[in-house]
């Protein structure tokens, strides 16, 4: 089998000619790793892996981060269940976001495996924070490089949360540990990071978890954040991934945003997610 890496419109690359059931050789893994660093999100098709194979693949990248907010797989605590039931209205991730920016050392990314899909709908959109940064003027880039931003999960996962990023059961009761969110210390991250794997510059603010620029009020921050978000959502930086049985997506939280479409009410969708740890973030110069 020869591996093929096909860059996609907007962001990401589809990798074919690999067999994740059999597992990757060291040479194949190195090639996949380089593609992940370059493209920010990689996709695989027709990979019917078991839970244990999912866990083994994840462990090759970095230690597994066990999610504090999502329900765990009953037999495999390493796997978080990202699911929407037939009678549920909200989904997980139904707005532009990147996972874990509320952590001091944000997770590298998540490996999401399709387990049960609606007949249609339930696509996931990804946006490139490399391309969004690169498309800005040199002057605006320089100004953004001088800024840091505060991130928080409290308004999302905490006691007062009411948005789409959390999981609730059919009666609307919250699943997961909302009290845990209350104890998080809001981290400050550079607005433009030096990406730890690629060395490229990436925008690192997102609509879900960034609350303000460091040293600015929320009110002062809002207009500039909205301007940056509107830019990042432009179609030229976005790829819409259509899931099929056997599809896997692995995104880099430090290089992309994602958005789970919630357009399949009445049908069930279940994804298995494993998140792997990242490294400390540095500002781009
Ligand atoms: C996530 C998420 C997207 C999806 O698991 O972090 O946002 O399409 N999921 O399920
Ligand atoms: Mn997410």
PDB file of C-alpha atoms and ligand atoms in Angstrom:
ATOM      1  CA  UNK A   1       0.000   0.000   0.000  1.00  0.00           C
ATOM      2  CA  UNK A   2       1.313   3.466  -0.768  1.00  0.00           C
ATOM      3  CA  UNK A   3       0.174   6.347   1.319  1.00  0.00           C
ATOM      4  CA  UNK A   4      -1.424   9.307  -0.379  1.00  0.00           C
ATOM      5  CA  UNK A   5      -1.946  12.702   1.256  1.00  0.00           C
ATOM      6  CA  UNK A   6      -4.545  14.733  -0.578  1.00  0.00           C
ATOM      7  CA  UNK A   7      -4.876  18.387   0.563  1.00  0.00           C
ATOM      8  CA  UNK A   8      -8.490  19.524   0.751  1.00  0.00           C
ATOM      9  CA  UNK A   9     -10.092  22.778  -0.209  1.00  0.00           C
ATOM     10  CA  UNK A  10     -10.039  25.216   2.731  1.00  0.00           C
ATOM     11  CA  UNK A  11      -8.150  23.178   5.297  1.00  0.00           C
ATOM     12  CA  UNK A  12      -6.978  19.669   6.032  1.00  0.00           C
ATOM     13  CA  UNK A  13      -5.833  16.637   4.115  1.00  0.00           C
ATOM     14  CA  UNK A  14      -7.298  13.213   3.479  1.00  0.00           C
ATOM     15  CA  UNK A  15      -4.871  10.358   4.003  1.00  0.00           C
ATOM     16  CA  UNK A  16      -5.440   7.158   2.086  1.00  0.00           C
ATOM     17  CA  UNK A  17      -3.386   4.036   1.566  1.00  0.00           C
ATOM     18  CA  UNK A  18      -3.038   3.305   5.275  1.00  0.00           C
ATOM     19  CA  UNK A  19      -4.642   0.629   7.421  1.00  0.00           C
ATOM     20  CA  UNK A  20      -5.275   1.714  11.000  1.00  0.00           C
ATOM     21  CA  UNK A  21      -6.646  -1.727  11.856  1.00  0.00           C
ATOM     22  CA  UNK A  22      -3.251  -3.281  11.093  1.00  0.00           C
ATOM     23  CA  UNK A  23      -1.459  -0.213  12.509  1.00  0.00           C
ATOM     24  CA  UNK A  24       1.132   2.160  11.084  1.00  0.00           C
ATOM     25  CA  UNK A  25       4.811   1.386  10.656  1.00  0.00           C
ATOM     26  CA  UNK A  26       7.225   3.908  12.176  1.00  0.00           C
ATOM     27  CA  UNK A  27       7.877   5.349   8.721  1.00  0.00           C
ATOM     28  CA  UNK A  28       4.152   5.667   7.978  1.00  0.00           C
ATOM     29  CA  UNK A  29       3.571   7.269  11.361  1.00  0.00           C
ATOM     30  CA  UNK A  30       6.285   9.863  10.695  1.00  0.00           C
ATOM     31  CA  UNK A  31       4.629  10.771   7.385  1.00  0.00           C
ATOM     32  CA  UNK A  32       1.194  11.050   8.998  1.00  0.00           C
ATOM     33  CA  UNK A  33       2.661  13.173  11.768  1.00  0.00           C
ATOM     34  CA  UNK A  34       4.213  15.590   9.276  1.00  0.00           C
ATOM     35  CA  UNK A  35       0.884  15.845   7.418  1.00  0.00           C
ATOM     36  CA  UNK A  36      -0.908  16.584  10.683  1.00  0.00           C
ATOM     37  CA  UNK A  37       1.537  19.396  11.509  1.00  0.00           C
ATOM     38  CA  UNK A  38       1.282  20.891   8.049  1.00  0.00           C
ATOM     39  CA  UNK A  39      -2.484  20.660   7.468  1.00  0.00           C
ATOM     40  CA  UNK A  40      -3.931  21.090  10.979  1.00  0.00           C
ATOM     41  CA  UNK A  41      -6.547  18.358  10.500  1.00  0.00           C
ATOM     42  CA  UNK A  42      -6.283  14.953   8.839  1.00  0.00           C
ATOM     43  CA  UNK A  43      -9.040  12.618   7.724  1.00  0.00           C
ATOM     44  CA  UNK A  44      -9.152   8.877   7.134  1.00  0.00           C
ATOM     45  CA  UNK A  45     -11.858   6.848   5.396  1.00  0.00           C
ATOM     46  CA  UNK A  46     -12.960   3.236   5.731  1.00  0.00           C
ATOM     47  CA  UNK A  47     -11.009   2.551   8.926  1.00  0.00           C
ATOM     48  CA  UNK A  48     -13.160   0.177  10.963  1.00  0.00           C
ATOM     49  CA  UNK A  49     -11.063   0.216  14.107  1.00  0.00           C
ATOM     50  CA  UNK A  50     -12.052  -1.186  17.489  1.00  0.00           C
ATOM     51  CA  UNK A  51     -12.008   0.877  20.652  1.00  0.00           C
ATOM     52  CA  UNK A  52      -8.669  -0.706  21.627  1.00  0.00           C
ATOM     53  CA  UNK A  53      -7.160   0.169  18.241  1.00  0.00           C
ATOM     54  CA  UNK A  54      -8.429   3.721  18.653  1.00  0.00           C
ATOM     55  CA  UNK A  55      -6.697   3.927  22.046  1.00  0.00           C
ATOM     56  CA  UNK A  56      -3.469   2.399  20.696  1.00  0.00           C
ATOM     57  CA  UNK A  57      -3.393   4.871  17.791  1.00  0.00           C
ATOM     58  CA  UNK A  58      -3.964   7.817  20.150  1.00  0.00           C
ATOM     59  CA  UNK A  59      -1.159   6.715  22.476  1.00  0.00           C
ATOM     60  CA  UNK A  60       1.359   6.956  19.645  1.00  0.00           C
ATOM     61  CA  UNK A  61       0.815  10.714  19.526  1.00  0.00           C
ATOM     62  CA  UNK A  62       0.861  11.730  23.170  1.00  0.00           C
ATOM     63  CA  UNK A  63      -0.578  10.722  26.542  1.00  0.00           C
ATOM     64  CA  UNK A  64      -4.369  10.571  26.600  1.00  0.00           C
ATOM     65  CA  UNK A  65      -6.277  13.386  28.278  1.00  0.00           C
ATOM     66  CA  UNK A  66      -9.392  12.065  30.015  1.00  0.00           C
ATOM     67  CA  UNK A  67     -12.249  14.503  29.491  1.00  0.00           C
ATOM     68  CA  UNK A  68     -13.661  16.160  32.604  1.00  0.00           C
ATOM     69  CA  UNK A  69     -16.947  17.246  31.052  1.00  0.00           C
ATOM     70  CA  UNK A  70     -18.162  14.515  28.704  1.00  0.00           C
ATOM     71  CA  UNK A  71     -19.559  11.075  29.468  1.00  0.00           C
ATOM     72  CA  UNK A  72     -16.969   8.309  29.199  1.00  0.00           C
ATOM     73  CA  UNK A  73     -17.331   5.067  27.249  1.00  0.00           C
ATOM     74  CA  UNK A  74     -18.582   2.461  29.749  1.00  0.00           C
ATOM     75  CA  UNK A  75     -15.683   0.048  29.072  1.00  0.00           C
ATOM     76  CA  UNK A  76     -12.936   2.469  28.026  1.00  0.00           C
ATOM     77  CA  UNK A  77     -12.536   5.588  30.193  1.00  0.00           C
ATOM     78  CA  UNK A  78     -10.012   6.943  27.665  1.00  0.00           C
ATOM     79  CA  UNK A  79     -12.862   7.394  25.166  1.00  0.00           C
ATOM     80  CA  UNK A  80     -15.369  10.238  25.556  1.00  0.00           C
ATOM     81  CA  UNK A  81     -18.815   9.769  24.054  1.00  0.00           C
ATOM     82  CA  UNK A  82     -19.799  12.677  21.844  1.00  0.00           C
ATOM     83  CA  UNK A  83     -23.380  11.782  21.139  1.00  0.00           C
ATOM     84  CA  UNK A  84     -26.774  13.274  20.407  1.00  0.00           C
ATOM     85  CA  UNK A  85     -29.890  11.222  21.146  1.00  0.00           C
ATOM     86  CA  UNK A  86     -33.008  11.162  18.974  1.00  0.00           C
ATOM     87  CA  UNK A  87     -34.975  13.291  21.414  1.00  0.00           C
ATOM     88  CA  UNK A  88     -32.171  15.723  22.200  1.00  0.00           C
ATOM     89  CA  UNK A  89     -32.075  19.251  20.716  1.00  0.00           C
ATOM     90  CA  UNK A  90     -28.599  20.543  21.576  1.00  0.00           C
ATOM     91  CA  UNK A  91     -25.443  18.937  20.314  1.00  0.00           C
ATOM     92  CA  UNK A  92     -21.846  19.115  21.455  1.00  0.00           C
ATOM     93  CA  UNK A  93     -19.697  21.611  19.611  1.00  0.00           C
ATOM     94  CA  UNK A  94     -22.520  23.329  17.737  1.00  0.00           C
ATOM     95  CA  UNK A  95     -20.661  26.605  17.291  1.00  0.00           C
ATOM     96  CA  UNK A  96     -17.168  27.558  16.133  1.00  0.00           C
ATOM     97  CA  UNK A  97     -14.617  26.641  18.771  1.00  0.00           C
ATOM     98  CA  UNK A  98     -11.368  24.922  19.519  1.00  0.00           C
ATOM     99  CA  UNK A  99     -11.220  22.464  22.382  1.00  0.00           C
ATOM    100  CA  UNK A 100      -9.227  22.999  25.558  1.00  0.00           C
ATOM    101  CA  UNK A 101      -8.067  26.606  25.071  1.00  0.00           C
ATOM    102  CA  UNK A 102      -9.318  27.029  28.667  1.00  0.00           C
ATOM    103  CA  UNK A 103      -6.413  24.871  29.844  1.00  0.00           C
ATOM    104  CA  UNK A 104      -2.969  26.250  30.657  1.00  0.00           C
ATOM    105  CA  UNK A 105      -1.462  23.602  28.404  1.00  0.00           C
ATOM    106  CA  UNK A 106      -4.171  22.976  25.815  1.00  0.00           C
ATOM    107  CA  UNK A 107      -4.598  19.465  24.481  1.00  0.00           C
ATOM    108  CA  UNK A 108      -2.973  18.788  21.105  1.00  0.00           C
ATOM    109  CA  UNK A 109      -6.145  17.551  19.507  1.00  0.00           C
ATOM    110  CA  UNK A 110      -8.813  14.905  19.290  1.00  0.00           C
ATOM    111  CA  UNK A 111      -9.199  11.753  17.239  1.00  0.00           C
ATOM    112  CA  UNK A 112     -12.909  11.457  16.473  1.00  0.00           C
ATOM    113  CA  UNK A 113     -14.284   8.157  15.158  1.00  0.00           C
ATOM    114  CA  UNK A 114     -17.784   7.906  13.652  1.00  0.00           C
ATOM    115  CA  UNK A 115     -19.782   5.127  15.366  1.00  0.00           C
ATOM    116  CA  UNK A 116     -23.398   5.964  14.490  1.00  0.00           C
ATOM    117  CA  UNK A 117     -24.390   8.567  11.939  1.00  0.00           C
ATOM    118  CA  UNK A 118     -27.638  10.218  10.898  1.00  0.00           C
ATOM    119  CA  UNK A 119     -28.816   9.427   7.371  1.00  0.00           C
ATOM    120  CA  UNK A 120     -27.674  12.868   6.332  1.00  0.00           C
ATOM    121  CA  UNK A 121     -26.410  15.943   8.126  1.00  0.00           C
ATOM    122  CA  UNK A 122     -24.130  16.003  11.135  1.00  0.00           C
ATOM    123  CA  UNK A 123     -21.151  17.237   9.136  1.00  0.00           C
ATOM    124  CA  UNK A 124     -18.240  18.903  10.901  1.00  0.00           C
ATOM    125  CA  UNK A 125     -16.679  22.126   9.635  1.00  0.00           C
ATOM    126  CA  UNK A 126     -13.019  22.923  10.194  1.00  0.00           C
ATOM    127  CA  UNK A 127     -11.244  26.275   9.750  1.00  0.00           C
ATOM    128  CA  UNK A 128      -7.510  26.870   9.333  1.00  0.00           C
ATOM    129  CA  UNK A 129      -5.992  29.299  11.819  1.00  0.00           C
ATOM    130  CA  UNK A 130      -2.738  29.187   9.811  1.00  0.00           C
ATOM    131  CA  UNK A 131      -4.487  30.382   6.645  1.00  0.00           C
ATOM    132  CA  UNK A 132      -6.598  32.931   8.537  1.00  0.00           C
ATOM    133  CA  UNK A 133      -3.447  34.446  10.022  1.00  0.00           C
ATOM    134  CA  UNK A 134      -1.514  34.399   6.766  1.00  0.00           C
ATOM    135  CA  UNK A 135      -4.298  36.285   4.954  1.00  0.00           C
ATOM    136  CA  UNK A 136      -4.076  39.312   7.274  1.00  0.00           C
ATOM    137  CA  UNK A 137      -2.039  42.395   6.446  1.00  0.00           C
ATOM    138  CA  UNK A 138       1.468  42.638   7.836  1.00  0.00           C
ATOM    139  CA  UNK A 139       0.456  45.573  10.044  1.00  0.00           C
ATOM    140  CA  UNK A 140      -2.574  43.829  11.518  1.00  0.00           C
ATOM    141  CA  UNK A 141      -0.534  40.654  12.067  1.00  0.00           C
ATOM    142  CA  UNK A 142       2.101  42.667  13.973  1.00  0.00           C
ATOM    143  CA  UNK A 143      -0.568  44.308  16.154  1.00  0.00           C
ATOM    144  CA  UNK A 144      -2.148  40.922  16.962  1.00  0.00           C
ATOM    145  CA  UNK A 145       1.274  39.457  17.834  1.00  0.00           C
ATOM    146  CA  UNK A 146       1.528  42.065  20.613  1.00  0.00           C
ATOM    147  CA  UNK A 147      -1.653  40.800  22.313  1.00  0.00           C
ATOM    148  CA  UNK A 148      -2.522  38.036  24.737  1.00  0.00           C
ATOM    149  CA  UNK A 149      -6.029  36.776  25.483  1.00  0.00           C
ATOM    150  CA  UNK A 150      -7.830  35.279  28.460  1.00  0.00           C
ATOM    151  CA  UNK A 151      -9.691  31.993  27.944  1.00  0.00           C
ATOM    152  CA  UNK A 152     -12.271  30.385  30.195  1.00  0.00           C
ATOM    153  CA  UNK A 153     -14.580  27.385  30.311  1.00  0.00           C
ATOM    154  CA  UNK A 154     -16.724  28.677  33.144  1.00  0.00           C
ATOM    155  CA  UNK A 155     -19.421  30.270  30.978  1.00  0.00           C
ATOM    156  CA  UNK A 156     -19.559  27.034  28.919  1.00  0.00           C
ATOM    157  CA  UNK A 157     -19.163  24.181  31.379  1.00  0.00           C
ATOM    158  CA  UNK A 158     -19.686  25.959  34.703  1.00  0.00           C
ATOM    159  CA  UNK A 159     -22.764  26.266  36.873  1.00  0.00           C
ATOM    160  CA  UNK A 160     -24.185  29.207  34.919  1.00  0.00           C
ATOM    161  CA  UNK A 161     -23.586  27.700  31.488  1.00  0.00           C
ATOM    162  CA  UNK A 162     -26.399  27.411  29.004  1.00  0.00           C
ATOM    163  CA  UNK A 163     -24.785  26.924  25.597  1.00  0.00           C
ATOM    164  CA  UNK A 164     -24.154  24.210  23.065  1.00  0.00           C
ATOM    165  CA  UNK A 165     -20.787  22.907  24.073  1.00  0.00           C
ATOM    166  CA  UNK A 166     -21.861  20.647  26.864  1.00  0.00           C
ATOM    167  CA  UNK A 167     -23.749  17.425  26.983  1.00  0.00           C
ATOM    168  CA  UNK A 168     -27.145  17.017  28.538  1.00  0.00           C
ATOM    169  CA  UNK A 169     -29.478  14.074  28.770  1.00  0.00           C
ATOM    170  CA  UNK A 170     -32.965  13.863  27.257  1.00  0.00           C
ATOM    171  CA  UNK A 171     -34.462  15.866  30.132  1.00  0.00           C
ATOM    172  CA  UNK A 172     -31.881  18.617  29.715  1.00  0.00           C
ATOM    173  CA  UNK A 173     -29.929  17.674  32.827  1.00  0.00           C
ATOM    174  CA  UNK A 174     -26.239  18.272  32.516  1.00  0.00           C
ATOM    175  CA  UNK A 175     -23.922  15.301  32.105  1.00  0.00           C
ATOM    176  CA  UNK A 176     -20.402  15.807  33.373  1.00  0.00           C
ATOM    177  CA  UNK A 177     -18.810  17.757  36.104  1.00  0.00           C
ATOM    178  CA  UNK A 178     -19.912  21.382  36.004  1.00  0.00           C
ATOM    179  CA  UNK A 179     -18.448  21.983  39.457  1.00  0.00           C
ATOM    180  CA  UNK A 180     -15.014  21.131  38.051  1.00  0.00           C
ATOM    181  CA  UNK A 181     -15.248  24.076  35.680  1.00  0.00           C
ATOM    182  CA  UNK A 182     -15.684  26.481  38.569  1.00  0.00           C
ATOM    183  CA  UNK A 183     -12.227  25.654  39.876  1.00  0.00           C
ATOM    184  CA  UNK A 184     -10.368  26.313  36.656  1.00  0.00           C
ATOM    185  CA  UNK A 185      -7.913  29.191  36.631  1.00  0.00           C
ATOM    186  CA  UNK A 186      -8.471  31.151  33.430  1.00  0.00           C
ATOM    187  CA  UNK A 187      -5.279  30.926  31.363  1.00  0.00           C
ATOM    188  CA  UNK A 188      -3.736  33.657  29.239  1.00  0.00           C
ATOM    189  CA  UNK A 189      -2.460  32.624  25.802  1.00  0.00           C
ATOM    190  CA  UNK A 190      -0.772  34.587  23.006  1.00  0.00           C
ATOM    191  CA  UNK A 191      -3.215  35.716  20.305  1.00  0.00           C
ATOM    192  CA  UNK A 192      -0.710  34.498  17.721  1.00  0.00           C
ATOM    193  CA  UNK A 193       1.150  31.332  18.655  1.00  0.00           C
ATOM    194  CA  UNK A 194       4.291  29.769  17.291  1.00  0.00           C
ATOM    195  CA  UNK A 195       2.837  26.361  16.495  1.00  0.00           C
ATOM    196  CA  UNK A 196       4.694  23.712  18.510  1.00  0.00           C
ATOM    197  CA  UNK A 197       4.754  21.113  15.700  1.00  0.00           C
ATOM    198  CA  UNK A 198       4.983  23.134  12.492  1.00  0.00           C
ATOM    199  CA  UNK A 199       6.742  26.313  13.638  1.00  0.00           C
ATOM    200  CA  UNK A 200       4.098  28.254  11.674  1.00  0.00           C
ATOM    201  CA  UNK A 201       2.141  31.189  13.064  1.00  0.00           C
ATOM    202  CA  UNK A 202      -1.487  30.521  13.971  1.00  0.00           C
ATOM    203  CA  UNK A 203      -4.285  32.684  15.358  1.00  0.00           C
ATOM    204  CA  UNK A 204      -5.251  31.395  18.775  1.00  0.00           C
ATOM    205  CA  UNK A 205      -8.547  32.974  19.864  1.00  0.00           C
ATOM    206  CA  UNK A 206     -11.959  31.340  19.443  1.00  0.00           C
ATOM    207  CA  UNK A 207     -15.623  32.333  19.880  1.00  0.00           C
ATOM    208  CA  UNK A 208     -16.401  29.752  22.563  1.00  0.00           C
ATOM    209  CA  UNK A 209     -13.673  30.144  25.141  1.00  0.00           C
ATOM    210  CA  UNK A 210     -11.842  33.464  24.609  1.00  0.00           C
ATOM    211  CA  UNK A 211     -13.356  36.050  26.957  1.00  0.00           C
ATOM    212  CA  UNK A 212     -11.162  39.153  26.397  1.00  0.00           C
ATOM    213  CA  UNK A 213      -7.692  40.425  25.595  1.00  0.00           C
ATOM    214  CA  UNK A 214      -5.345  40.431  28.581  1.00  0.00           C
ATOM    215  CA  UNK A 215      -5.390  43.881  30.179  1.00  0.00           C
ATOM    216  CA  UNK A 216      -8.601  44.835  28.306  1.00  0.00           C
ATOM    217  CA  UNK A 217     -12.212  44.673  29.525  1.00  0.00           C
ATOM    218  CA  UNK A 218     -14.706  42.324  27.873  1.00  0.00           C
ATOM    219  CA  UNK A 219     -16.538  45.315  26.423  1.00  0.00           C
ATOM    220  CA  UNK A 220     -13.326  46.734  24.964  1.00  0.00           C
ATOM    221  CA  UNK A 221     -12.349  43.334  23.575  1.00  0.00           C
ATOM    222  CA  UNK A 222     -15.631  42.413  21.889  1.00  0.00           C
ATOM    223  CA  UNK A 223     -15.411  44.485  18.672  1.00  0.00           C
ATOM    224  CA  UNK A 224     -11.881  43.343  17.795  1.00  0.00           C
ATOM    225  CA  UNK A 225     -12.646  39.720  18.708  1.00  0.00           C
ATOM    226  CA  UNK A 226     -15.767  39.812  16.515  1.00  0.00           C
ATOM    227  CA  UNK A 227     -13.731  41.262  13.657  1.00  0.00           C
ATOM    228  CA  UNK A 228     -11.145  38.474  13.962  1.00  0.00           C
ATOM    229  CA  UNK A 229     -13.866  35.790  14.192  1.00  0.00           C
ATOM    230  CA  UNK A 230     -15.671  37.091  11.098  1.00  0.00           C
ATOM    231  CA  UNK A 231     -12.371  36.867   9.225  1.00  0.00           C
ATOM    232  CA  UNK A 232     -11.600  33.325  10.454  1.00  0.00           C
ATOM    233  CA  UNK A 233     -15.025  32.040   9.340  1.00  0.00           C
ATOM    234  CA  UNK A 234     -14.480  33.033   5.702  1.00  0.00           C
ATOM    235  CA  UNK A 235     -15.255  30.116   3.378  1.00  0.00           C
ATOM    236  CA  UNK A 236     -11.748  30.088   1.913  1.00  0.00           C
ATOM    237  CA  UNK A 237     -10.340  28.867   5.250  1.00  0.00           C
ATOM    238  CA  UNK A 238     -13.087  26.275   5.861  1.00  0.00           C
ATOM    239  CA  UNK A 239     -13.610  22.641   4.910  1.00  0.00           C
ATOM    240  CA  UNK A 240     -16.885  20.818   5.581  1.00  0.00           C
ATOM    241  CA  UNK A 241     -16.238  17.167   6.338  1.00  0.00           C
ATOM    242  CA  UNK A 242     -18.987  14.694   5.473  1.00  0.00           C
ATOM    243  CA  UNK A 243     -18.819  11.656   7.745  1.00  0.00           C
ATOM    244  CA  UNK A 244     -19.292   8.119   6.523  1.00  0.00           C
ATOM    245  CA  UNK A 245     -19.086   4.849   8.455  1.00  0.00           C
ATOM    246  CA  UNK A 246     -15.371   4.229   9.042  1.00  0.00           C
ATOM    247  CA  UNK A 247     -14.418   7.925   8.892  1.00  0.00           C
ATOM    248  CA  UNK A 248     -11.920   9.375  11.348  1.00  0.00           C
ATOM    249  CA  UNK A 249     -10.917  12.999  11.857  1.00  0.00           C
ATOM    250  CA  UNK A 250      -7.917  14.099  13.877  1.00  0.00           C
ATOM    251  CA  UNK A 251      -7.716  17.856  14.411  1.00  0.00           C
ATOM    252  CA  UNK A 252      -5.094  20.062  15.975  1.00  0.00           C
ATOM    253  CA  UNK A 253      -6.631  22.444  18.499  1.00  0.00           C
ATOM    254  CA  UNK A 254      -3.727  24.865  18.060  1.00  0.00           C
ATOM    255  CA  UNK A 255      -4.121  25.163  14.288  1.00  0.00           C
ATOM    256  CA  UNK A 256      -7.846  24.823  13.584  1.00  0.00           C
ATOM    257  CA  UNK A 257     -11.352  25.562  14.781  1.00  0.00           C
ATOM    258  CA  UNK A 258     -14.264  23.175  14.323  1.00  0.00           C
ATOM    259  CA  UNK A 259     -18.074  23.314  14.312  1.00  0.00           C
ATOM    260  CA  UNK A 260     -20.497  20.365  14.543  1.00  0.00           C
ATOM    261  CA  UNK A 261     -23.630  20.982  12.485  1.00  0.00           C
ATOM    262  CA  UNK A 262     -26.825  20.329  14.423  1.00  0.00           C
ATOM    263  CA  UNK A 263     -29.144  19.618  11.485  1.00  0.00           C
ATOM    264  CA  UNK A 264     -30.364  16.060  12.104  1.00  0.00           C
ATOM    265  CA  UNK A 265     -32.997  16.329  14.867  1.00  0.00           C
ATOM    266  CA  UNK A 266     -34.799  13.060  15.513  1.00  0.00           C
ATOM    267  CA  UNK A 267     -31.807  10.938  14.530  1.00  0.00           C
ATOM    268  CA  UNK A 268     -29.014   9.596  16.677  1.00  0.00           C
ATOM    269  CA  UNK A 269     -25.326  10.387  16.200  1.00  0.00           C
ATOM    270  CA  UNK A 270     -22.540   8.853  18.250  1.00  0.00           C
ATOM    271  CA  UNK A 271     -18.856   9.622  17.930  1.00  0.00           C
ATOM    272  CA  UNK A 272     -15.944   8.293  19.976  1.00  0.00           C
ATOM    273  CA  UNK A 273     -13.397  10.902  20.894  1.00  0.00           C
ATOM    274  CA  UNK A 274      -9.911  10.506  22.310  1.00  0.00           C
ATOM    275  CA  UNK A 275      -8.011  13.650  23.189  1.00  0.00           C
ATOM    276  CA  UNK A 276      -4.226  13.707  23.414  1.00  0.00           C
ATOM    277  CA  UNK A 277      -2.099  16.094  25.430  1.00  0.00           C
ATOM    278  CA  UNK A 278      -0.285  19.070  23.964  1.00  0.00           C
ATOM    279  CA  UNK A 279       2.679  21.160  24.951  1.00  0.00           C
ATOM    280  CA  UNK A 280       3.067  24.668  26.394  1.00  0.00           C
ATOM    281  CA  UNK A 281       2.304  27.422  23.890  1.00  0.00           C
ATOM    282  CA  UNK A 282       4.738  30.181  22.951  1.00  0.00           C
ATOM    283  CA  UNK A 283       4.047  33.519  21.318  1.00  0.00           C
ATOM    284  CA  UNK A 284       5.027  33.993  17.697  1.00  0.00           C
ATOM    285  CA  UNK A 285       7.641  36.702  17.066  1.00  0.00           C
TER     286      UNK A 285
HETATM  287  C1  LIG B   1     -15.709  17.627  19.809  1.00  0.00           C
HETATM  288  C2  LIG B   1     -16.596  18.230  18.820  1.00  0.00           C
HETATM  289  C3  LIG B   1     -17.547  17.707  16.681  1.00  0.00           C
HETATM  290  C4  LIG B   1     -18.495  16.705  16.092  1.00  0.00           C
HETATM  291  O1  LIG B   1     -15.774  16.388  19.964  1.00  0.00           O
HETATM  292  O2  LIG B   1     -14.924  18.348  20.417  1.00  0.00           O
HETATM  293  O3  LIG B   1     -16.682  19.429  18.750  1.00  0.00           O
HETATM  294  O4  LIG B   1     -18.730  16.823  14.887  1.00  0.00           O
HETATM  295  N1  LIG B   1     -17.207  17.373  17.999  1.00  0.00           N
HETATM  296  O5  LIG B   1     -18.981  15.853  16.805  1.00  0.00           O
HETATM  297 MN1  LIG B   2     -15.008  20.361  19.971  1.00  0.00          MN
END
